[in-house]
Coordinates of C-alpha atoms and ligand atoms in Angstrom, one line a residue:
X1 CA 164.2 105.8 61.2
X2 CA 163.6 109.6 62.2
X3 CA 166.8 110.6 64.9
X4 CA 164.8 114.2 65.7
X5 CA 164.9 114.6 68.9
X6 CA 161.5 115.4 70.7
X7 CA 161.8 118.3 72.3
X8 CA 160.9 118.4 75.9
X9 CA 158.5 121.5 76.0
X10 CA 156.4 120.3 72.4
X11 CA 155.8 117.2 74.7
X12 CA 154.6 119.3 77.8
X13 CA 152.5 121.6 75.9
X14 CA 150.8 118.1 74.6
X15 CA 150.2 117.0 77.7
X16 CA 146.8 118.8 79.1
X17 CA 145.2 118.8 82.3
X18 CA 142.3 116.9 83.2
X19 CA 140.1 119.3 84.9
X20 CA 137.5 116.9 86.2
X21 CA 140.5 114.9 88.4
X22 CA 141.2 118.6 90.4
X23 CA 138.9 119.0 93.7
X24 CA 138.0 123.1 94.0
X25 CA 141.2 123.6 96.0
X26 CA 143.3 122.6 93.4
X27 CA 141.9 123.9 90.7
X28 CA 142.1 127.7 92.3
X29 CA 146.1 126.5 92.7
X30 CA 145.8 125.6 89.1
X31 CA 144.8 128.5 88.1
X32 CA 147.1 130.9 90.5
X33 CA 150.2 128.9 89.0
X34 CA 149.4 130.1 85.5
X35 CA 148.5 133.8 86.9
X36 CA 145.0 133.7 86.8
X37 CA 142.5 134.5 89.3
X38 CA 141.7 132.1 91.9
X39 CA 137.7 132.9 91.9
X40 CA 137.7 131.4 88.1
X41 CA 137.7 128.0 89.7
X42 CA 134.4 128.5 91.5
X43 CA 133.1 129.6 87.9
X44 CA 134.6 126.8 86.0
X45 CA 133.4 124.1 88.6
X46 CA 129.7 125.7 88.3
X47 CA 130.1 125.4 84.8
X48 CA 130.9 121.8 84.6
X49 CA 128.9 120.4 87.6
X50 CA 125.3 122.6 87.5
X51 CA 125.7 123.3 84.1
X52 CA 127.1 120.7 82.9
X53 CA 128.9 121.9 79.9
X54 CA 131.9 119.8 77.6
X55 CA 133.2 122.9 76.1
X56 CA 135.2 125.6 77.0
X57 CA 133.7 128.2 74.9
X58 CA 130.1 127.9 76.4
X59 CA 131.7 129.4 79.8
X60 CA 130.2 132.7 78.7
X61 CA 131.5 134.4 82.0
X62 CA 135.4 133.7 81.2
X63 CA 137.2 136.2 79.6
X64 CA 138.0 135.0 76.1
X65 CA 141.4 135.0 76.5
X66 CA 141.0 132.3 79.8
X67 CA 138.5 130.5 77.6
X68 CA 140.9 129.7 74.6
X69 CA 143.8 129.2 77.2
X70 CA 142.2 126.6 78.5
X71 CA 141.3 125.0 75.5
X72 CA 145.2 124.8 74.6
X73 CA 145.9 124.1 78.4
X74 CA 143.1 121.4 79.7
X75 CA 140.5 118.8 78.9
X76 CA 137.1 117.6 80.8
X77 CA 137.2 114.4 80.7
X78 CA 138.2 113.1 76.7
X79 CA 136.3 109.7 76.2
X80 CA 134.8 108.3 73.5
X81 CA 131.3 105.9 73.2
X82 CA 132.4 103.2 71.0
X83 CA 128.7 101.3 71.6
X84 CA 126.1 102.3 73.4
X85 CA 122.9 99.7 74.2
X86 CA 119.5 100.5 75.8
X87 CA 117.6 97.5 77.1
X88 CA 113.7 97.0 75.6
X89 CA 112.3 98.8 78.8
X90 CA 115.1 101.4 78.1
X91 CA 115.5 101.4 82.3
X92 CA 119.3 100.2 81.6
X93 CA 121.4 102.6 79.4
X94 CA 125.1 100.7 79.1
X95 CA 127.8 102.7 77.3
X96 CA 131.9 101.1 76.2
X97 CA 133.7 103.6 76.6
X98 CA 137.7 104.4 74.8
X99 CA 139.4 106.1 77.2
X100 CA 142.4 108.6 75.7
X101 CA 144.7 105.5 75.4
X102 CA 142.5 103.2 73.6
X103 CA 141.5 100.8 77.0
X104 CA 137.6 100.4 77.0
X105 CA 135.8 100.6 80.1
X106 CA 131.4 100.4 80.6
X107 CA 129.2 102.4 82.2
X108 CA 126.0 101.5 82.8
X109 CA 122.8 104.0 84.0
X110 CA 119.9 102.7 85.8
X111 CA 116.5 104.0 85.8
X112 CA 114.3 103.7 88.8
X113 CA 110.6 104.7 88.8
X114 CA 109.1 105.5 91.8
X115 CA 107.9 102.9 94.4
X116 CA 105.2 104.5 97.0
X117 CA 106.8 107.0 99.4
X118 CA 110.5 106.6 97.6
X119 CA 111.0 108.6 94.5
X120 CA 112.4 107.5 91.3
X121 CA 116.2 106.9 91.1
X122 CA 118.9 107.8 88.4
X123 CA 122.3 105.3 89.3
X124 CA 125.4 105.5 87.4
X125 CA 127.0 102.2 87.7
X126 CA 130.7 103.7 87.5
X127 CA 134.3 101.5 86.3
X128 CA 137.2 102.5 88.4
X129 CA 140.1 100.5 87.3
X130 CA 140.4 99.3 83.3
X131 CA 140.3 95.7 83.5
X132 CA 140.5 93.8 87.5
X133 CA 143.6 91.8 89.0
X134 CA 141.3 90.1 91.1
X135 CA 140.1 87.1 88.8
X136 CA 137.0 86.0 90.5
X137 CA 135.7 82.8 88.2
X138 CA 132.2 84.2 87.5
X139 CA 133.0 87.7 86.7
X140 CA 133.7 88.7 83.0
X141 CA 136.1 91.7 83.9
X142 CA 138.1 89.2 86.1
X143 CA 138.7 87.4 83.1
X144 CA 140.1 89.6 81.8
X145 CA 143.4 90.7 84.0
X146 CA 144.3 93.8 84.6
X147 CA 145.2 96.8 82.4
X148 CA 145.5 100.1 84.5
X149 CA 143.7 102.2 87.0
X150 CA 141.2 105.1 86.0
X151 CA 142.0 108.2 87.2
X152 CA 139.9 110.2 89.5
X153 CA 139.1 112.7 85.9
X154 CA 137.9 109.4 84.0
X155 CA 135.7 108.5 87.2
X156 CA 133.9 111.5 87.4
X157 CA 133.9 111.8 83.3
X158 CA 131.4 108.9 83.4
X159 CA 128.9 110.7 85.7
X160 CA 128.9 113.5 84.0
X161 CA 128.2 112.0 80.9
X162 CA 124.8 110.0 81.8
X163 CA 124.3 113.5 83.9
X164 CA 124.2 115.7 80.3
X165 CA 122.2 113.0 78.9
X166 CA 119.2 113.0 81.7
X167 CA 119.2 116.6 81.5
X168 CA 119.0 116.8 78.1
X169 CA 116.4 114.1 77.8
X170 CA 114.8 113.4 81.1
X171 CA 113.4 109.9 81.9
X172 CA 109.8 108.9 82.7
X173 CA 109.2 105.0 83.3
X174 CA 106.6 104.1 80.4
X175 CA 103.2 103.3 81.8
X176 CA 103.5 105.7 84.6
X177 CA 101.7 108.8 83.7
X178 CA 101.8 111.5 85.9
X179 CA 104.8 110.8 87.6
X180 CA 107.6 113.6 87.3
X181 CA 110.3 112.8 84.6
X182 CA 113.9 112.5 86.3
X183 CA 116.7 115.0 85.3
X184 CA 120.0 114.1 87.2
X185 CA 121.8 111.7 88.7
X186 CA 121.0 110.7 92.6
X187 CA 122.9 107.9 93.0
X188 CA 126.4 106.0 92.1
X189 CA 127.7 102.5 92.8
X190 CA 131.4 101.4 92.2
X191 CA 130.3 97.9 90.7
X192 CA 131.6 98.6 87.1
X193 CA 134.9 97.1 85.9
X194 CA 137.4 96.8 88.3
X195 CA 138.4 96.9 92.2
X196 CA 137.9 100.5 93.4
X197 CA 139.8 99.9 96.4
X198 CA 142.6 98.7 94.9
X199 CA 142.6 102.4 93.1
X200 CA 142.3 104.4 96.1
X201 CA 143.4 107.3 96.2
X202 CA 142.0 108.3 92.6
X203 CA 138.4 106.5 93.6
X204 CA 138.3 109.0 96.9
X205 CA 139.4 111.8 95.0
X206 CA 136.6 111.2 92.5
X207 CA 134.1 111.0 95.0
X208 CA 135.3 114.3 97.1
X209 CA 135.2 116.1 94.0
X210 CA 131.4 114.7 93.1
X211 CA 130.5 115.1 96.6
X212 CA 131.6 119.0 96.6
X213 CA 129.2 121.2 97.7
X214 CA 130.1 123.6 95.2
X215 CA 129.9 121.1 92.1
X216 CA 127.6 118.0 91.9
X217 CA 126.9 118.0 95.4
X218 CA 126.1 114.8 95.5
X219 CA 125.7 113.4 99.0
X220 CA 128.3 110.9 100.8
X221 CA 124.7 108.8 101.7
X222 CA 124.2 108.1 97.6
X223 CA 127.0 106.7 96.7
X224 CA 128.4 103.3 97.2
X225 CA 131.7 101.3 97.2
X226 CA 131.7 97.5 96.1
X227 CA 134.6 96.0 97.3
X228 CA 136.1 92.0 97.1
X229 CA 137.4 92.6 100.5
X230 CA 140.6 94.3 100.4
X231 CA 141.2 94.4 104.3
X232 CA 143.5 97.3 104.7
X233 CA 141.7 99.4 102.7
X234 CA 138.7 98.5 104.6
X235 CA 139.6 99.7 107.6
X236 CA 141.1 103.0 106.1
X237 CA 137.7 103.7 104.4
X238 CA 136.3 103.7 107.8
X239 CA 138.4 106.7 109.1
X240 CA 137.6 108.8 106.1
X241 CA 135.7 111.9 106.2
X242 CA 133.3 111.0 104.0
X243 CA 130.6 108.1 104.6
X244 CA 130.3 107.0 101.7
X245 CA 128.0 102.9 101.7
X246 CA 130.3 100.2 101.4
X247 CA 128.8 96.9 100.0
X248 CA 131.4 93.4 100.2
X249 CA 131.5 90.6 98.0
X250 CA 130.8 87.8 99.8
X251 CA 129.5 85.4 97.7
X252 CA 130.8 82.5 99.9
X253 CA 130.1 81.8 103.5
X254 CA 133.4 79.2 104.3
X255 CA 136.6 80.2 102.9
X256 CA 136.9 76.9 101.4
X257 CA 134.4 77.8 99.5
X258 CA 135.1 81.2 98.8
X259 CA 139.0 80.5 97.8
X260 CA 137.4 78.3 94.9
X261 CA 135.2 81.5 93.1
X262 CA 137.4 84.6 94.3
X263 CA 141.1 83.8 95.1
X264 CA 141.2 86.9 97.0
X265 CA 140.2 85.3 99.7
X266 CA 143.8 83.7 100.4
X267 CA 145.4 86.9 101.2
X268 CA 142.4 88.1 103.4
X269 CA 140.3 84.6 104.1
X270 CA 137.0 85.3 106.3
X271 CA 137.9 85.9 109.6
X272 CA 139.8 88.6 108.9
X273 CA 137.7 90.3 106.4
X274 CA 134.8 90.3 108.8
X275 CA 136.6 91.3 111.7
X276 CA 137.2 94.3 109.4
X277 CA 133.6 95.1 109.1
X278 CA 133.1 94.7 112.4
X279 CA 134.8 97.4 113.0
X280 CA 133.8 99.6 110.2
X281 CA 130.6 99.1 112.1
X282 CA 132.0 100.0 115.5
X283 CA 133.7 103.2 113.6
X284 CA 130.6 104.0 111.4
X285 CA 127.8 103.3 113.1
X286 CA 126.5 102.2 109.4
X287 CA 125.4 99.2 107.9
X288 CA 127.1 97.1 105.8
X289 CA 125.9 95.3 102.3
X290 CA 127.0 92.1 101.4
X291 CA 127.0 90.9 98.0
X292 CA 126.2 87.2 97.2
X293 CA 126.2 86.5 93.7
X294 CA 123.8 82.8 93.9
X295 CA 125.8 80.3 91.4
X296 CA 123.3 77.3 90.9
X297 CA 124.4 74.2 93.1
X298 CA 127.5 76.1 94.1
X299 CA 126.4 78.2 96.7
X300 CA 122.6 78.3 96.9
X301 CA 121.7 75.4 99.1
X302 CA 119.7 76.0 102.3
X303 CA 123.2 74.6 104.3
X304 CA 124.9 77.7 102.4
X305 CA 122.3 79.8 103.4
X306 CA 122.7 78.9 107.2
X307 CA 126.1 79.1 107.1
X308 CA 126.3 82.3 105.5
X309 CA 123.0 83.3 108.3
X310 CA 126.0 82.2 111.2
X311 CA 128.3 84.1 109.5
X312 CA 126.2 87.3 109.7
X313 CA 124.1 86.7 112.4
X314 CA 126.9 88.2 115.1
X315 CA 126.5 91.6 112.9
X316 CA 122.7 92.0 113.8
X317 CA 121.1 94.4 112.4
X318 CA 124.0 96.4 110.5
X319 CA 124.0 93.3 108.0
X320 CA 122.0 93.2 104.6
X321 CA 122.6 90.4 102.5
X322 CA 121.7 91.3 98.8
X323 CA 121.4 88.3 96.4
X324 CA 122.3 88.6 92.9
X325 CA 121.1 86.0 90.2
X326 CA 124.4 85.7 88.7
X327 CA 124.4 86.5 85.2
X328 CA 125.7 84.2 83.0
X329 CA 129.0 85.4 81.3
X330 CA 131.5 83.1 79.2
X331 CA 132.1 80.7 82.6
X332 CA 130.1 77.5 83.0
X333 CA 127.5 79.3 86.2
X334 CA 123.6 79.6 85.8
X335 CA 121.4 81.1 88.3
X336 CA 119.1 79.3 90.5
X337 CA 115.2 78.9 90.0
X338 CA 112.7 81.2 91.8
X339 CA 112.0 78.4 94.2
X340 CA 116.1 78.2 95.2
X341 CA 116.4 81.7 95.7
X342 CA 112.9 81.8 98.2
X343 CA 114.1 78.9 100.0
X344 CA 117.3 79.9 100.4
X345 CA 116.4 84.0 101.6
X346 CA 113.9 82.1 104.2
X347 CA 116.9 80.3 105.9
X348 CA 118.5 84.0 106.2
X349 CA 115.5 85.6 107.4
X350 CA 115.3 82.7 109.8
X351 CA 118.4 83.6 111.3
X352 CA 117.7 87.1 111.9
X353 CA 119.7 88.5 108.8
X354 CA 117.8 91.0 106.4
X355 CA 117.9 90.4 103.2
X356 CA 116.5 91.5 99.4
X357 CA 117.3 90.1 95.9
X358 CA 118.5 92.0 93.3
X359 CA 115.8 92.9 90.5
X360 CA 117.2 91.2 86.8
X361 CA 117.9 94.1 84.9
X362 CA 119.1 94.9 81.5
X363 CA 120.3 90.6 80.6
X364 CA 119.2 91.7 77.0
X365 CA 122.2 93.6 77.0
X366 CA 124.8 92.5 79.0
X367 CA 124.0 93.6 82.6
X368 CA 127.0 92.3 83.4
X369 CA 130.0 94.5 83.6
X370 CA 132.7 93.6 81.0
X371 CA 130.0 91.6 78.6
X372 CA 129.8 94.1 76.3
X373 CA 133.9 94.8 76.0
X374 CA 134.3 91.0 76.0
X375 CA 131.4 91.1 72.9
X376 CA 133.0 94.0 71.3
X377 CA 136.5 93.2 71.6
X378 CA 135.6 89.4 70.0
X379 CA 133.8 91.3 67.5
X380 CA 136.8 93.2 66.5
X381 CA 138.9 90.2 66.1
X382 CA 137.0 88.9 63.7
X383 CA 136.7 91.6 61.6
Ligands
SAH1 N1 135.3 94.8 92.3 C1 134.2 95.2 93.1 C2 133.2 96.0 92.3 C3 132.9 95.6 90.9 S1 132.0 94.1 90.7 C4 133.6 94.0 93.7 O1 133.9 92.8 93.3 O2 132.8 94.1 94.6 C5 130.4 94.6 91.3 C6 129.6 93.4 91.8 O3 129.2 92.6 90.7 C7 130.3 92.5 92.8 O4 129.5 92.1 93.8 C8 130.6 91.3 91.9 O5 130.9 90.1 92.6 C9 129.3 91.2 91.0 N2 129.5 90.4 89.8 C10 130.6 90.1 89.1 N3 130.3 89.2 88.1 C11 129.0 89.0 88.2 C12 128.0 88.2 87.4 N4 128.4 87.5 86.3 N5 126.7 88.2 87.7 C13 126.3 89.0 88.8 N6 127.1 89.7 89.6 C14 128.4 89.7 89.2
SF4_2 FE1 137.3 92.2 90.0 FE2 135.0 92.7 91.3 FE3 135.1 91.2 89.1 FE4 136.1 90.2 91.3 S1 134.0 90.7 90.9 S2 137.1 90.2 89.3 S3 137.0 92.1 92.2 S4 135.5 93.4 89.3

C-alpha cells in the first residue's frame, strides 16, 4: 500500500469550479479573487447563456491567457449522456445522465406544438436531487432511496444541455407545416428525480441564476416547482423574491389515504399542508396546482373525487387539479380507463374546482422519471 502523502495544494488545484452554480455576483467575486477583471463575468455569462458555448476556448473575447486559466481553474457543468431515448413522435427527448461522481440522474425535454393563440413550448423536465428520501409507493425514484442532492451547477447543466440541442437542431411538430421551428427552451418543471424542496437552497440558486436577466433570462412565470408537501419550505417559497409556480402532490384527498401511497404525509398530514397553501395564496396572490396521480381502484372513485372537490373547493379559484394517468413502474398500480378519468373530472368540475388531465406522453420510453435508471442500472447487472 502507497504511504505518499497527498499533498494538500495537488488536491486543490484538482478541485475546479463549477461555473454554472455562481449567480453574476459571484462570479465577478470569482474572478476579483484571482485578480482578474470583474466585467469578464458579464462576458462569460453571455457566453454560456445566449451563446450557449461548453468550451472555454470558443470565448473569442477573453484574453488567451484568462481562457486557458479557466480551463485549468473551472468547469461548465461536466456530465455525461450515458442513454439517450426519443419517443416515435420524437415530442419527448429523455436523456440518463452520469454526473462527475458516477450517480445517474434523467432529464427529460418536451416538445409542444402550437395550440390556437398559444405558441409551441420547449420544457425541460429537470432532476434536483440524485435519487428521493421520500418513498412514495408508485414512483420509481422513490424506490430507489436517496443518494445526494444536485447542486445548483448540475441543475442548470441540464437546461443548458437540451438548450444547445434546440438551437443546434430546432424542433417543428411533424404534420404542421408552416408553423415556426422552436429554438430554446421556454419552460422548466422540477418533476425529474428527486424532492427539490428538500434541496433548497441549490434548487433557488439554480433558478436565480436561469432567471438572470443577464443570462437565460428565463422568466420566474415559466418555471415550476413540484413539491410532496414539505410544509416549511412551503411557506418560505412564498416569501421569496421570485414567483416562481408551485404544483403539490396530492394524489390523496384523506390522509388515511394519502399516508398509505406517500408516507410524507405523517410528518405534514393534510390540514397542515393545506393550510400552507392557503397562505401561499394569501402571500402570492397565485394559483396553486395540484398533482393527482389517478391509481386504478385506489383513488379514482367518484367518492375520491368529491372528497378531493371538498378538499379544494374552500381554495376557489386559485386551485387546479391536474390528473396524471399514473404510469406504470415496477409497483403493482395501472391507470384508470377513459370512462374513470371523465367521470371522475365531472365530480371536480361539479364542485367548482378546475381541472385538466395530463396528455400521455413519451410511455414508449419511460415517461416516468427514474424508469430509465431503474432499466439501465438492471441492465448493467446483468452484464
Ligand atoms: N418530488 C416532487 C417532484 C418530482 S415527482 C414531487 O413529488 O412533486 C413529479 C411528479 O411526478 C409528482 O407529482 C409525482 O407524484 C409524479 N409521479 C411520480 N411517479 C409517477 C408515476 N409512476 N406516474 C405518474 N406520475 C408520477
Ligand atoms: Fe420523491 Fe416526488 Fe417520487 Fe415522491 S413522487 S418519491 S417525492 S420524486
Amino acid at each position: 500500500m502507497s504511504t505518499q502523502p497527498v499533498l494538500k495544494s495537488d488536491t486543490t488545484k484538482l478541485k475546479k469550479t463549477d461555473l454554472l452554480g455562481l449567480t453574476l455576483p459571484e462570479m465577478q467575486q470569482w474572478l476579483v479573487e484571482r485578480g482578474e477583471a470583474s466585467f469578464r463575468a458579464k462576458q462569460i455569462y453571455n457566453w454560456l447563456y445566449q451563446h450557449l458555448v461548453a468550451d472555454f476556448q470558443a470565448m473569442t473575447n477573453l484574453p488567451q491567457a484568462l481562457r486557458d486559466r479557466l480551463e485549468q481553474e473551472a468547469s461548465i457543468g461536466p456530465m455525461i449522456a450515458r442513454s439517450e431515448l426519443h419517443s416515435k413522435d420524437d415530442r419527448t427527448r429523455k436523456v440518463l445522465l452520469e454526473l462527475s461522481d458516477g450517480r445517474l440522474i434523467e432529464s427529460v425535454l418536451m416538445l409542444y406544438p402550437p395550440i390556437g393563440e398559444s405558441s409551441a413550448r420547449a420544457t425541460v423536465c429537470v432532476s434536483t436531487q440524485a435519487g428521493c428520501a421520500f418513498g412514495c409507493t408508485f414512483c420509481a425514484t422513490g424506490q430507489m432511496g436517496f443518494d445526494r442532492h444536485l447542486s445548483a451547477g448540475e441543475i442548470v447543466a441540464q437546461v443548458l444541455l437540451f438548450a444547445r440541442e434546440l438551437r443546434a437542431a430546432p424542433w417543428s411538430a411533424r404534420g404542421l407545416p408552416g408553423s415556426t421551428p422552436i429554438d430554446h427552451i421556454t419552460n422548466i418543471v422540477l418533476m425529474g428525480m428527486g424532492e427539490p424542496l428538500h434541496n433548497y437552497n441549490n434548487v433557488l440558486q439554480a433558478l436565480r441564476i436561469l432567471n438572470s436577466p443577464d443570462g437565460f433570462t428565463l422568466g420566474a412565470r415559466h418555471m415550476t416547482v413540484s413539491t410532496v408537501g414539505l410544509v416549511p419550505a412551503i411557506r418560505k417559497l412564498s416569501e421569496e423574491p421570485l414567483q416562481v409556480n408551485l404544483a403539490i402532490s396530492l394524489h390523496a384527498a384523506t390522509d388515511e389515504l394519502r399516508s398509505q401511497t406517500m408516507p410524507v404525509n405523517r410528518k405534514y398530514p393534510l390540514k397542515e399542508l393545506l393550510a400552507a397553501c392557503q397562505d401561499y395564496i394569501a402571500a402570492t396572490g397565485r394559483q396553486v396546482t395540484f398533482e393527482y396521480v389517478l391509481l386504478a381502484g385506489v383513488n379514482d372513485t367518484p367518492e375520491h373525487a368529491h372528497q378531493l372537490g371538498e378538499l379544494l373547493a374552500p381554495l376557489r379559484q386559485f386551485a387546479h387539479v391536474n390528473c396524471i394517468p399514473v404510469n406504470a413502474t415496477s409497483a403493482d398500480y395501472r391507470p384508470p380507463g377513459g370512462e374513470a378519468i371523465r367521470a371522475f373530472r365531472n365530480v371536480l368540475f361539479e364542485h367548482g374546482v378546475s381541472n385538466s388531465v395530463r396528455a400521455e406522453r413519451g410511455d414508449d420510453i419511460a415517461a416516468a422519471c427514474g424508469q430509465l435508471r431503474t432499466r439501465f442500472e438492471r441492465n448493467r447487472k446483468q452484464e
